[in-house]
CSV table of C-alpha atoms in Angstrom, one decimal:
chain,number,residue,atom,x,y,z
A,337,MET,CA,91.6,93.5,102.5
A,338,ARG,CA,88.8,91.6,104.3
A,339,LYS,CA,88.8,90.4,107.8
A,340,PRO,CA,89.1,86.6,108.3
A,341,ASP,CA,86.0,84.8,109.6
A,342,GLU,CA,86.0,82.6,112.7
A,343,MET,CA,86.8,79.4,110.8
A,344,GLU,CA,89.8,80.9,109.1
A,345,LEU,CA,91.0,82.3,112.4
A,346,HIS,CA,90.6,78.9,114.1
A,347,GLN,CA,92.5,77.1,111.3
A,348,SER,CA,95.3,79.7,111.5
A,349,ASN,CA,95.5,79.5,115.2
A,350,GLN,CA,95.6,75.6,115.1
A,351,SER,CA,98.4,75.6,112.5
A,352,ILE,CA,100.4,78.1,114.6
A,353,LYS,CA,99.9,76.0,117.7
A,354,LEU,CA,100.8,72.7,115.9
A,355,SER,CA,103.9,74.2,114.3
A,356,TRP,CA,105.0,75.6,117.7
A,357,ILE,CA,104.5,72.2,119.4
A,358,PHE,CA,106.5,70.5,116.5
A,359,GLY,CA,109.3,73.0,116.8
A,360,MET,CA,109.6,72.6,120.6
A,361,GLY,CA,109.5,68.8,120.2
A,362,MET,CA,112.3,68.9,117.6
A,363,LEU,CA,114.4,71.3,119.7
A,364,LEU,CA,113.9,69.0,122.8
A,365,ILE,CA,115.0,65.9,120.8
A,366,MET,CA,118.0,67.7,119.4
A,367,SER,CA,119.0,69.0,122.9
A,368,ILE,CA,118.6,65.5,124.5
A,369,SER,CA,120.6,63.8,121.7
A,370,HIS,CA,123.4,66.5,121.9
A,371,PHE,CA,123.5,66.1,125.7
A,372,VAL,CA,123.8,62.3,125.5
A,373,VAL,CA,126.5,62.4,122.8
A,374,ASN,CA,128.6,65.3,123.9
A,375,GLY,CA,127.7,65.7,127.6
A,376,SER,CA,126.9,69.4,127.3
A,377,LEU,CA,123.9,71.5,126.5
A,378,SER,CA,123.6,72.9,123.0
A,379,ASN,CA,122.3,76.2,121.6
A,380,SER,CA,119.0,74.5,120.7
A,381,PHE,CA,118.4,74.1,124.4
A,382,LEU,CA,118.8,77.9,124.9
A,383,VAL,CA,116.5,78.5,121.9
A,384,MET,CA,113.9,76.2,123.5
A,385,LEU,CA,114.1,77.9,126.8
A,386,SER,CA,113.8,81.3,125.2
A,387,MET,CA,110.7,80.2,123.3
A,388,LEU,CA,109.1,79.0,126.5
A,389,ILE,CA,109.9,82.2,128.3
A,390,VAL,CA,108.5,84.3,125.5
A,391,TYR,CA,105.4,82.1,125.5
A,392,ARG,CA,104.8,82.4,129.3
A,393,VAL,CA,105.4,86.2,129.3
A,394,ASN,CA,103.0,86.6,126.4
A,395,ILE,CA,100.3,84.7,128.3
A,396,MET,CA,100.9,86.7,131.4
A,397,MET,CA,100.7,90.0,129.5
A,398,MET,CA,97.4,88.9,127.9
A,399,GLN,CA,96.0,88.0,131.3
A,400,SER,CA,97.2,91.4,132.6
A,401,LYS,CA,95.4,93.2,129.8
A,402,MET,CA,92.2,91.3,130.7
A,403,GLY,CA,92.3,92.8,134.2
A,404,ASN,CA,94.4,90.4,136.3
A,405,ASP,CA,96.7,92.9,138.0
A,406,LYS,CA,98.5,90.3,140.1
A,407,ILE,CA,100.5,89.3,137.0
A,408,LYS,CA,102.5,92.5,136.6
A,409,PRO,CA,104.9,91.9,139.5
A,410,ILE,CA,105.5,88.4,138.3
A,411,VAL,CA,106.3,89.6,134.7
A,412,ILE,CA,108.7,92.2,136.0
A,413,THR,CA,110.4,89.6,138.2
A,414,MET,CA,110.7,87.2,135.3
A,415,PHE,CA,112.3,89.8,133.1
A,416,LEU,CA,114.8,90.7,135.9
A,417,VAL,CA,115.7,87.0,136.5
A,418,PHE,CA,116.1,86.5,132.7
A,419,ALA,CA,118.3,89.5,132.3
A,420,ILE,CA,120.5,88.5,135.3
A,421,CYS,CA,120.8,84.9,134.0
A,422,LEU,CA,121.7,86.3,130.5
A,423,VAL,CA,124.4,88.6,131.9
A,424,LEU,CA,125.8,85.8,134.1
A,425,GLY,CA,125.8,83.4,131.2
A,426,LEU,CA,127.6,86.0,129.0
A,427,VAL,CA,130.2,86.7,131.7
A,428,TYR,CA,130.8,83.0,132.3
A,429,GLY,CA,131.1,82.3,128.6
A,430,TYR,CA,133.6,85.2,128.2
A,431,LEU,CA,135.7,84.2,131.2
A,432,SER,CA,135.9,80.5,130.3
């Protein structure tokens, strides 16, 4: 299997970027409409937040691999905050 050239990589990256933006936009629209109609947040809002968290962590990890060592404590803190929020959300959902 041959390696893709620069133009193929550029087109592939553009399509991934545009599909991600479209997906985030649709999830945002669905979340807003569900909130307006029902007065509560939907699961699409949680999916959107999860996608944003994964995106930011991925960017921070890439910056860390490129030599920016100030990022590692931030990534660890983000993982801990996410884990704590996840546990609290599960406990709150279980108790209610």
